[in-house]
Coordinates of C-alpha atoms in Angstrom, one line a residue:
Chain H
X496 CA 93.1 34.5 144.1
X497 CA 91.9 31.3 142.6
X498 CA 95.3 29.7 142.3
X499 CA 96.9 30.7 145.6
X500 CA 96.1 28.4 148.4
X501 CA 95.6 30.0 151.8
X502 CA 96.4 28.3 155.0
X503 CA 94.1 29.1 157.9
X504 CA 94.4 28.2 161.5
X505 CA 91.1 28.0 163.4
X506 CA 90.8 28.0 167.1
X507 CA 87.2 28.0 168.1
X508 CA 85.8 25.9 170.9
X509 CA 82.2 26.4 169.9
X510 CA 81.4 23.7 167.3
X511 CA 78.5 25.6 166.0
X512 CA 80.7 28.6 165.2
X513 CA 83.5 26.5 164.0
X514 CA 81.3 24.6 161.6
X515 CA 79.7 27.9 160.5
X516 CA 83.1 29.4 159.7
X517 CA 84.2 26.3 157.7
X518 CA 81.0 26.1 155.7
X519 CA 81.2 29.8 155.0
X520 CA 84.8 29.4 153.8
X521 CA 83.8 26.4 151.6
X522 CA 80.9 28.3 150.2
X523 CA 83.1 31.3 149.3
X524 CA 85.1 29.2 147.0
X525 CA 88.4 30.0 148.7
X526 CA 91.3 27.7 147.9
X527 CA 92.2 26.9 151.4
X528 CA 93.4 24.5 154.0
X529 CA 92.1 24.8 157.6
X530 CA 94.1 23.6 160.5
X531 CA 92.1 23.1 163.7
X532 CA 93.6 23.6 167.1
X533 CA 92.3 23.6 170.6
X534 CA 94.5 26.3 172.1
X535 CA 97.3 28.7 171.2
X536 CA 100.2 26.5 172.5
X537 CA 103.2 24.4 171.6
X538 CA 102.0 22.4 168.6
X539 CA 100.7 25.6 166.9
X540 CA 103.8 27.6 167.7
X541 CA 106.0 24.8 166.2
X542 CA 104.2 24.7 162.9
X543 CA 106.5 24.8 159.8
X544 CA 103.8 25.7 157.3
X545 CA 103.2 29.3 156.5
X546 CA 99.9 30.5 157.9
X547 CA 98.0 33.3 156.2
X548 CA 95.0 33.6 158.5
X549 CA 94.4 33.0 162.1
X550 CA 90.7 32.8 163.1
X551 CA 90.6 32.7 166.9
X552 CA 87.8 32.8 169.3
X553 CA 88.1 35.9 171.6
X554 CA 88.0 33.7 174.7
X555 CA 91.2 31.8 173.5
X556 CA 93.5 34.8 173.4
X557 CA 93.4 35.8 177.1
X558 CA 96.8 35.4 178.8
X559 CA 98.4 34.3 175.5
X560 CA 100.0 37.6 174.7
X561 CA 103.5 36.1 174.6
X562 CA 102.5 33.2 172.4
X563 CA 100.7 35.6 170.0
X564 CA 103.7 37.8 169.8
X565 CA 105.8 34.8 168.8
X566 CA 103.3 33.7 166.2
X567 CA 103.1 37.2 164.7
X568 CA 106.8 37.4 164.5
X569 CA 106.9 34.0 162.9
X570 CA 104.2 34.9 160.4
X571 CA 104.6 38.6 159.9
X572 CA 102.1 38.9 157.1
X573 CA 99.4 36.8 158.8
X574 CA 96.0 38.2 159.2
X575 CA 94.2 37.8 162.6
X576 CA 90.4 37.5 162.5
X577 CA 87.9 36.8 165.2
X578 CA 84.2 36.2 165.5
X579 CA 82.6 38.0 168.5
X580 CA 79.5 36.5 170.0
X581 CA 78.7 39.3 172.4
X582 CA 80.1 42.8 173.1
X583 CA 83.8 42.3 173.3
X584 CA 86.5 44.1 175.1
X585 CA 88.3 46.8 173.1
X586 CA 91.7 45.5 173.9
X587 CA 91.0 42.5 171.6
X588 CA 91.2 45.0 168.7
X589 CA 95.0 45.2 169.2
X590 CA 95.3 41.4 168.6
X591 CA 93.1 41.2 165.6
X592 CA 93.1 42.9 162.2
X593 CA 89.4 42.5 162.0
X594 CA 86.7 41.3 164.5
X595 CA 83.5 40.1 162.8
X596 CA 80.2 39.8 164.6
X597 CA 78.5 36.5 164.2
X598 CA 75.6 38.5 162.8
X599 CA 77.7 39.8 159.9
X600 CA 76.4 38.7 156.5
X601 CA 78.2 36.0 154.4
X602 CA 79.1 38.7 151.8
X603 CA 80.7 41.0 154.3
X604 CA 82.8 38.2 155.7
X605 CA 83.9 36.7 152.5
X606 CA 84.6 40.1 150.8
X607 CA 86.7 41.2 153.7
X608 CA 88.7 38.0 153.6
X609 CA 89.2 38.4 149.8
X610 CA 90.4 41.9 150.3
X611 CA 93.0 40.8 152.7
X612 CA 94.2 38.1 150.3
X613 CA 94.4 40.5 147.4
X614 CA 96.4 43.1 149.4
X615 CA 98.9 40.5 150.5
X616 CA 99.4 39.3 147.0
X617 CA 100.1 42.8 145.8
X618 CA 102.8 43.5 148.3
X619 CA 104.7 40.2 148.2
X620 CA 104.7 39.3 144.5
X621 CA 107.4 40.9 142.4
X622 CA 107.1 39.7 138.8
X623 CA 109.7 42.1 137.4
X624 CA 113.1 40.5 136.9
X625 CA 115.6 42.9 138.3
X626 CA 119.2 43.3 137.4
X627 CA 122.0 42.9 139.9
X628 CA 123.9 46.0 140.9
X629 CA 127.7 46.1 140.4
X630 CA 128.2 45.6 144.2
X631 CA 125.9 42.6 144.2
X632 CA 127.8 41.1 141.3
X633 CA 131.1 41.5 143.3
X634 CA 129.4 39.7 146.2
X635 CA 128.0 37.0 143.9
X636 CA 131.4 36.3 142.4
X637 CA 132.9 35.6 145.8
X638 CA 129.9 33.5 146.8
X639 CA 130.5 31.4 143.8
X640 CA 134.1 31.1 144.7
X641 CA 133.0 29.5 147.9
X642 CA 133.9 32.3 150.4
X643 CA 132.0 32.6 153.6
X644 CA 130.1 35.8 154.5
X645 CA 132.9 36.8 156.8
X646 CA 135.6 36.3 154.2
X647 CA 133.6 38.3 151.6
X648 CA 133.2 41.1 154.2
X649 CA 136.9 41.3 154.7
X650 CA 137.7 41.2 151.0
X651 CA 135.3 44.0 150.1
X652 CA 135.9 46.1 153.2
X653 CA 132.2 45.9 154.3
X654 CA 130.4 44.5 157.3
X655 CA 129.1 41.0 157.4
X656 CA 125.7 42.5 157.9
X657 CA 126.0 44.3 154.6
X658 CA 127.1 41.0 152.9
X659 CA 124.1 39.3 154.2
X660 CA 121.8 42.0 153.0
X661 CA 123.5 41.9 149.5
X662 CA 123.0 38.1 149.5
X663 CA 119.3 38.5 150.4
X664 CA 118.9 41.0 147.5
X665 CA 120.7 38.7 145.1
X666 CA 118.4 35.8 146.0
X667 CA 115.3 38.0 145.8
X668 CA 116.3 39.3 142.3
X669 CA 117.4 36.0 140.9
X670 CA 115.0 33.8 142.7
X671 CA 117.9 31.5 143.6
X672 CA 119.0 30.7 147.1
X673 CA 121.6 27.9 147.1
X674 CA 125.3 28.5 146.5
X675 CA 125.4 25.8 143.7
X676 CA 122.3 27.3 142.1
X677 CA 123.9 30.8 142.1
X678 CA 127.0 29.3 140.5
X679 CA 125.0 28.0 137.6
X680 CA 123.2 31.4 137.4
X681 CA 126.5 33.2 137.3
X682 CA 127.9 31.0 134.6
X683 CA 124.7 31.2 132.5
X684 CA 124.8 35.0 132.8
X685 CA 128.5 35.2 132.0
X686 CA 129.3 36.7 135.4
X687 CA 131.9 34.1 136.0
X688 CA 133.7 32.0 133.5
X689 CA 133.2 28.2 133.5
X690 CA 137.0 27.8 133.4
X691 CA 137.4 30.0 136.5
X692 CA 134.8 27.8 138.2
X693 CA 136.4 24.5 137.4
X694 CA 139.8 25.6 138.5
Chain Z
X719 CA 81.0 18.8 135.2
X720 CA 80.9 20.4 138.6
X721 CA 84.3 20.5 140.2
X722 CA 84.4 18.5 143.4
X723 CA 85.9 20.9 146.0
X724 CA 85.7 18.9 149.1
X725 CA 85.8 15.2 148.6
X726 CA 83.6 13.0 150.8
X727 CA 83.6 9.3 151.4
X728 CA 80.2 8.6 149.9
X729 CA 81.4 9.3 146.3
X730 CA 82.4 6.6 143.8
X731 CA 86.1 6.0 143.6
X732 CA 85.9 6.2 139.8
X733 CA 84.3 9.7 140.0
X734 CA 87.1 10.7 142.3
X735 CA 89.8 9.4 140.0
X736 CA 88.3 11.1 136.9
X737 CA 88.1 14.4 138.8
X738 CA 91.4 14.0 140.5
X739 CA 93.7 11.4 139.0
X740 CA 96.5 11.7 141.6
X741 CA 94.1 9.9 144.0
X742 CA 95.0 6.7 142.1
X743 CA 98.5 7.1 143.4
X744 CA 97.3 8.0 146.9
X745 CA 95.1 4.9 146.9
X746 CA 98.1 2.8 146.0
X747 CA 100.2 4.3 148.9
X748 CA 97.4 3.4 151.3
X749 CA 97.1 -0.1 149.9
X750 CA 93.6 0.3 148.4
X751 CA 92.9 -2.1 145.6
X752 CA 92.9 -0.9 141.9
X753 CA 89.8 -3.1 141.4
X754 CA 87.4 -0.3 142.2
X755 CA 84.4 -1.5 140.2
X756 CA 81.5 0.6 141.2
X757 CA 82.5 1.0 144.8
X758 CA 82.5 4.2 146.9
X759 CA 85.5 5.4 148.8
X760 CA 83.9 4.3 152.0
X761 CA 83.5 0.7 150.8
X762 CA 87.0 0.5 149.5
X763 CA 88.4 1.8 152.8
X764 CA 86.2 -0.6 154.8
X765 CA 87.7 -3.5 152.7
X766 CA 91.1 -2.8 154.1
X767 CA 90.0 -1.6 157.5
X768 CA 91.2 2.0 156.9
X769 CA 89.4 4.9 158.5
X770 CA 87.9 6.7 155.5
X771 CA 88.5 10.1 157.2
X772 CA 92.2 9.5 157.0
X773 CA 92.1 8.8 153.3
X774 CA 89.6 11.7 152.6
X775 CA 91.7 14.2 154.5
X776 CA 94.9 13.3 152.7
X777 CA 93.2 13.3 149.3
X778 CA 91.7 16.7 150.1
X779 CA 95.2 18.0 151.2
X780 CA 96.6 16.9 147.8
X781 CA 93.6 18.6 146.2
X782 CA 94.5 21.7 148.1
X783 CA 91.3 21.9 150.1
X784 CA 91.2 20.3 153.5
X785 CA 90.2 20.6 157.1
X786 CA 92.7 19.1 159.4
X787 CA 92.2 18.3 163.0
X788 CA 95.0 16.3 164.5
X789 CA 92.8 15.4 167.5
X790 CA 90.7 13.2 165.3
X791 CA 93.2 10.4 164.7
X792 CA 93.6 7.2 166.7
X793 CA 96.8 5.3 167.1
X794 CA 95.6 2.9 164.5
X795 CA 95.0 5.7 162.1
X796 CA 98.5 7.1 162.6
X797 CA 100.1 3.8 161.9
X798 CA 98.3 3.8 158.6
X799 CA 99.5 7.4 157.9
X800 CA 103.1 6.4 158.6
X801 CA 102.8 3.5 156.2
X802 CA 101.3 5.9 153.6
X803 CA 104.3 8.2 154.1
X804 CA 106.8 5.3 153.8
X805 CA 105.2 4.2 150.6
X806 CA 105.4 7.8 149.3
X807 CA 109.1 7.8 150.2
X808 CA 109.6 4.7 148.0
X809 CA 107.7 6.4 145.2
X810 CA 109.9 9.5 145.4
X811 CA 113.1 7.5 145.6
X812 CA 112.4 4.8 143.1
X813 CA 110.2 6.6 140.6
X814 CA 109.9 10.3 140.8
X815 CA 113.5 11.4 141.2
X816 CA 115.0 8.9 138.8
X817 CA 112.4 9.9 136.2
X818 CA 113.4 13.6 136.5
X819 CA 117.1 12.7 136.5
X820 CA 116.6 10.8 133.3
X821 CA 114.9 13.8 131.7
X822 CA 117.7 16.1 132.8
X823 CA 120.3 13.7 131.3
X824 CA 118.4 13.7 128.0
X825 CA 118.2 17.5 128.1
X826 CA 121.9 17.5 127.7
X827 CA 121.6 15.4 124.5
X828 CA 119.6 18.2 123.0
X829 CA 121.4 21.2 124.5
X830 CA 125.0 20.6 125.1
X831 CA 125.6 23.6 127.3
X832 CA 128.0 23.2 130.2
X833 CA 125.3 24.8 132.4
X834 CA 123.1 21.8 131.8
X835 CA 125.8 19.5 132.9
X836 CA 126.0 21.5 136.1
X837 CA 122.2 21.2 136.4
X838 CA 122.6 17.5 136.4
X839 CA 125.2 17.7 139.1
X840 CA 123.0 20.1 141.1
X841 CA 120.1 17.6 140.8
X842 CA 122.3 14.7 142.0
X843 CA 123.4 16.6 145.0
X844 CA 119.9 17.6 145.8
X845 CA 118.7 14.0 145.4
X846 CA 121.4 12.8 147.8
X847 CA 120.2 15.3 150.4
X848 CA 116.6 14.2 149.9
X849 CA 117.6 10.6 150.3
X850 CA 119.4 11.4 153.5
X851 CA 116.3 13.1 154.8
X852 CA 114.1 10.1 153.8
X853 CA 116.5 7.7 155.5
X854 CA 116.4 9.7 158.6
X855 CA 112.6 9.4 158.7
X856 CA 112.6 5.8 157.8
X857 CA 115.3 4.7 160.1
X858 CA 115.1 7.0 163.1
X859 CA 111.8 8.9 163.4
X860 CA 109.3 6.4 162.1
X861 CA 110.5 3.5 164.2
X862 CA 110.2 5.8 167.3
X863 CA 106.7 6.8 166.3
X864 CA 105.9 3.1 165.9
X865 CA 107.0 2.4 169.4
X866 CA 104.7 5.2 170.7
X867 CA 101.8 3.9 168.7
X868 CA 102.3 0.4 169.9
X869 CA 102.6 1.5 173.5
X870 CA 106.2 0.2 174.0
X871 CA 107.1 2.6 176.7
X872 CA 110.1 0.5 177.9
X873 CA 111.8 0.8 174.5
X874 CA 111.0 4.5 174.3
X875 CA 113.1 5.3 177.3
X876 CA 116.1 3.5 175.8
X877 CA 115.6 5.3 172.4
X878 CA 117.3 8.6 172.6
X879 CA 114.8 10.6 170.6
X880 CA 111.6 12.7 170.8
X881 CA 108.8 14.1 168.6
X882 CA 110.1 17.5 169.5
X883 CA 113.6 16.6 168.1
X884 CA 111.9 15.4 165.0
X885 CA 109.8 18.5 164.5
X886 CA 112.9 20.6 164.8
X887 CA 115.0 18.5 162.5
X888 CA 113.2 19.5 159.3
X889 CA 115.9 20.1 156.8
X890 CA 115.2 22.8 154.5
X891 CA 115.9 21.2 151.1
X892 CA 112.9 22.4 149.2
X893 CA 114.5 25.7 148.2
X894 CA 116.8 23.7 145.9
X895 CA 113.8 22.7 143.9
X896 CA 112.8 26.3 143.6
X897 CA 116.3 27.1 142.3
X898 CA 116.1 24.4 139.7
X899 CA 112.8 25.7 138.4
X900 CA 114.1 29.2 138.4
X901 CA 117.3 28.3 136.5
X902 CA 115.5 26.2 133.9
X903 CA 112.7 28.8 133.4
X904 CA 114.7 32.0 133.4
X905 CA 118.4 31.6 133.1
X906 CA 119.6 28.7 131.0
X907 CA 119.3 29.4 127.3
X908 CA 116.9 27.2 125.3
X909 CA 118.2 25.4 122.3
X910 CA 116.1 22.7 120.6
X911 CA 115.1 21.5 124.1
X912 CA 111.8 23.2 124.6
X913 CA 109.7 20.0 124.8
X914 CA 111.9 18.1 127.2
X915 CA 112.4 21.2 129.3
X916 CA 108.7 21.7 129.6
X917 CA 108.3 18.1 130.8
X918 CA 111.0 18.6 133.4
X919 CA 109.4 21.8 134.7
X920 CA 106.0 20.1 134.9
X921 CA 107.6 17.2 136.8
X922 CA 109.4 19.6 139.2
X923 CA 106.1 21.3 140.0
X924 CA 104.4 18.0 140.5
X925 CA 107.2 16.8 142.8
X926 CA 107.1 20.0 144.7
X927 CA 103.4 19.7 145.3
X928 CA 103.9 16.2 146.6
X929 CA 106.7 17.2 148.9
X930 CA 104.7 20.2 150.2
X931 CA 101.7 18.0 151.1
X932 CA 104.0 15.4 152.5
X933 CA 105.5 17.8 155.0
X934 CA 102.1 19.2 155.8
X935 CA 100.9 15.8 156.7
X936 CA 103.9 15.4 159.0
X937 CA 103.6 18.9 160.5
X938 CA 99.9 19.1 161.0
X939 CA 98.8 15.6 161.6
X940 CA 101.7 13.4 162.6
X941 CA 103.7 15.7 164.9
X942 CA 100.8 17.1 167.0
X943 CA 99.0 13.8 167.2
X944 CA 102.0 11.7 168.2
X945 CA 103.3 14.3 170.6
X946 CA 100.1 14.0 172.5
X947 CA 100.5 10.2 172.7
X948 CA 104.1 10.5 173.6
X949 CA 103.2 12.8 176.5
X950 CA 100.5 10.3 177.7
X951 CA 103.0 7.5 177.6
X952 CA 106.1 8.9 179.0
X953 CA 105.3 12.5 179.9
X954 CA 108.1 13.9 177.7

């Protein structure tokens, strides 16, 4: 937890609550960056940084269903939290993963947030280096040869969709995304011959 | 010593640098004097008429702990941020990348594998793409932002560009850096080159951190803040 930075968007019009949330986060020793916004609107939706947590005042989610849907699609693993000041409507529960009461203790809040962080790390990190399947190796050879997804599909008698999913798996297993990076990978692992490549 | 988590402007610059040496470089990008004597961050910023919040936020971003609110920045602050970004561009282009390139070249002297030759080529191509991106910002985006910040609404209309276009342009070149690290760490056999390879990997991590923060500054401060002024000025 200590070395993974979390990015948090905070939309909270009450400065008392906002400052409260921030000082609580600072006190909990999270490694975080907080981005403050006034509303759920364009600038937030256009963000290019991966956001781990959204902490949004209940009052700011009304009539924002569409925008929230877009944000959740853009950041599928993001966690949505809120601080309720009074009794809140139950339909808010569908937007948020967890609604805190402002009367919750510091421990409850920071423990819940750390649980979310730990869970996310477990599902996304894959430390085991996996080997490529023989089909993936076929695809990789053709990627290295410079063929497009469509050309690879035709050559191997599979759909473009399948090629894309093989390519995703190759990148996931090798950790390499670019075509030129994969070429070096293939040469280093003797999947293709350097002489074939330079031809 | 207690680790400083959130840096504030009342601390001494020397304490900040001891705790977080990269701030020396960030000071340089902002044009803050190296002659820090016993001064606080606040005093040094005052000397060059720089809003200390701007400096503090960016140092905190590099230090991986920051609270960012794009509404806080005036046009004057944003002009300073752009000049900071331009100076970082020079640093990448003239120092950081050539330094890594040099190390990769000497890697080949220790380990004459054809793969390492290809790594050099890979790095050159990547560097070219980076330069293209930096030039795009220096020559197209930043001049446009300058017009907004200097209220030159007449020239804005003639300039066929917008903050929106800029925010969508973001070329995704960072994954090549990931590829490089992955190849050097996991796939290219090591032969007598452990030391130099370690240095390259450290430099790549350092570069990546710089580039990440750099684009966070653009995405979270520059784009939202300038878009607001753009709207005020020409209603785009």
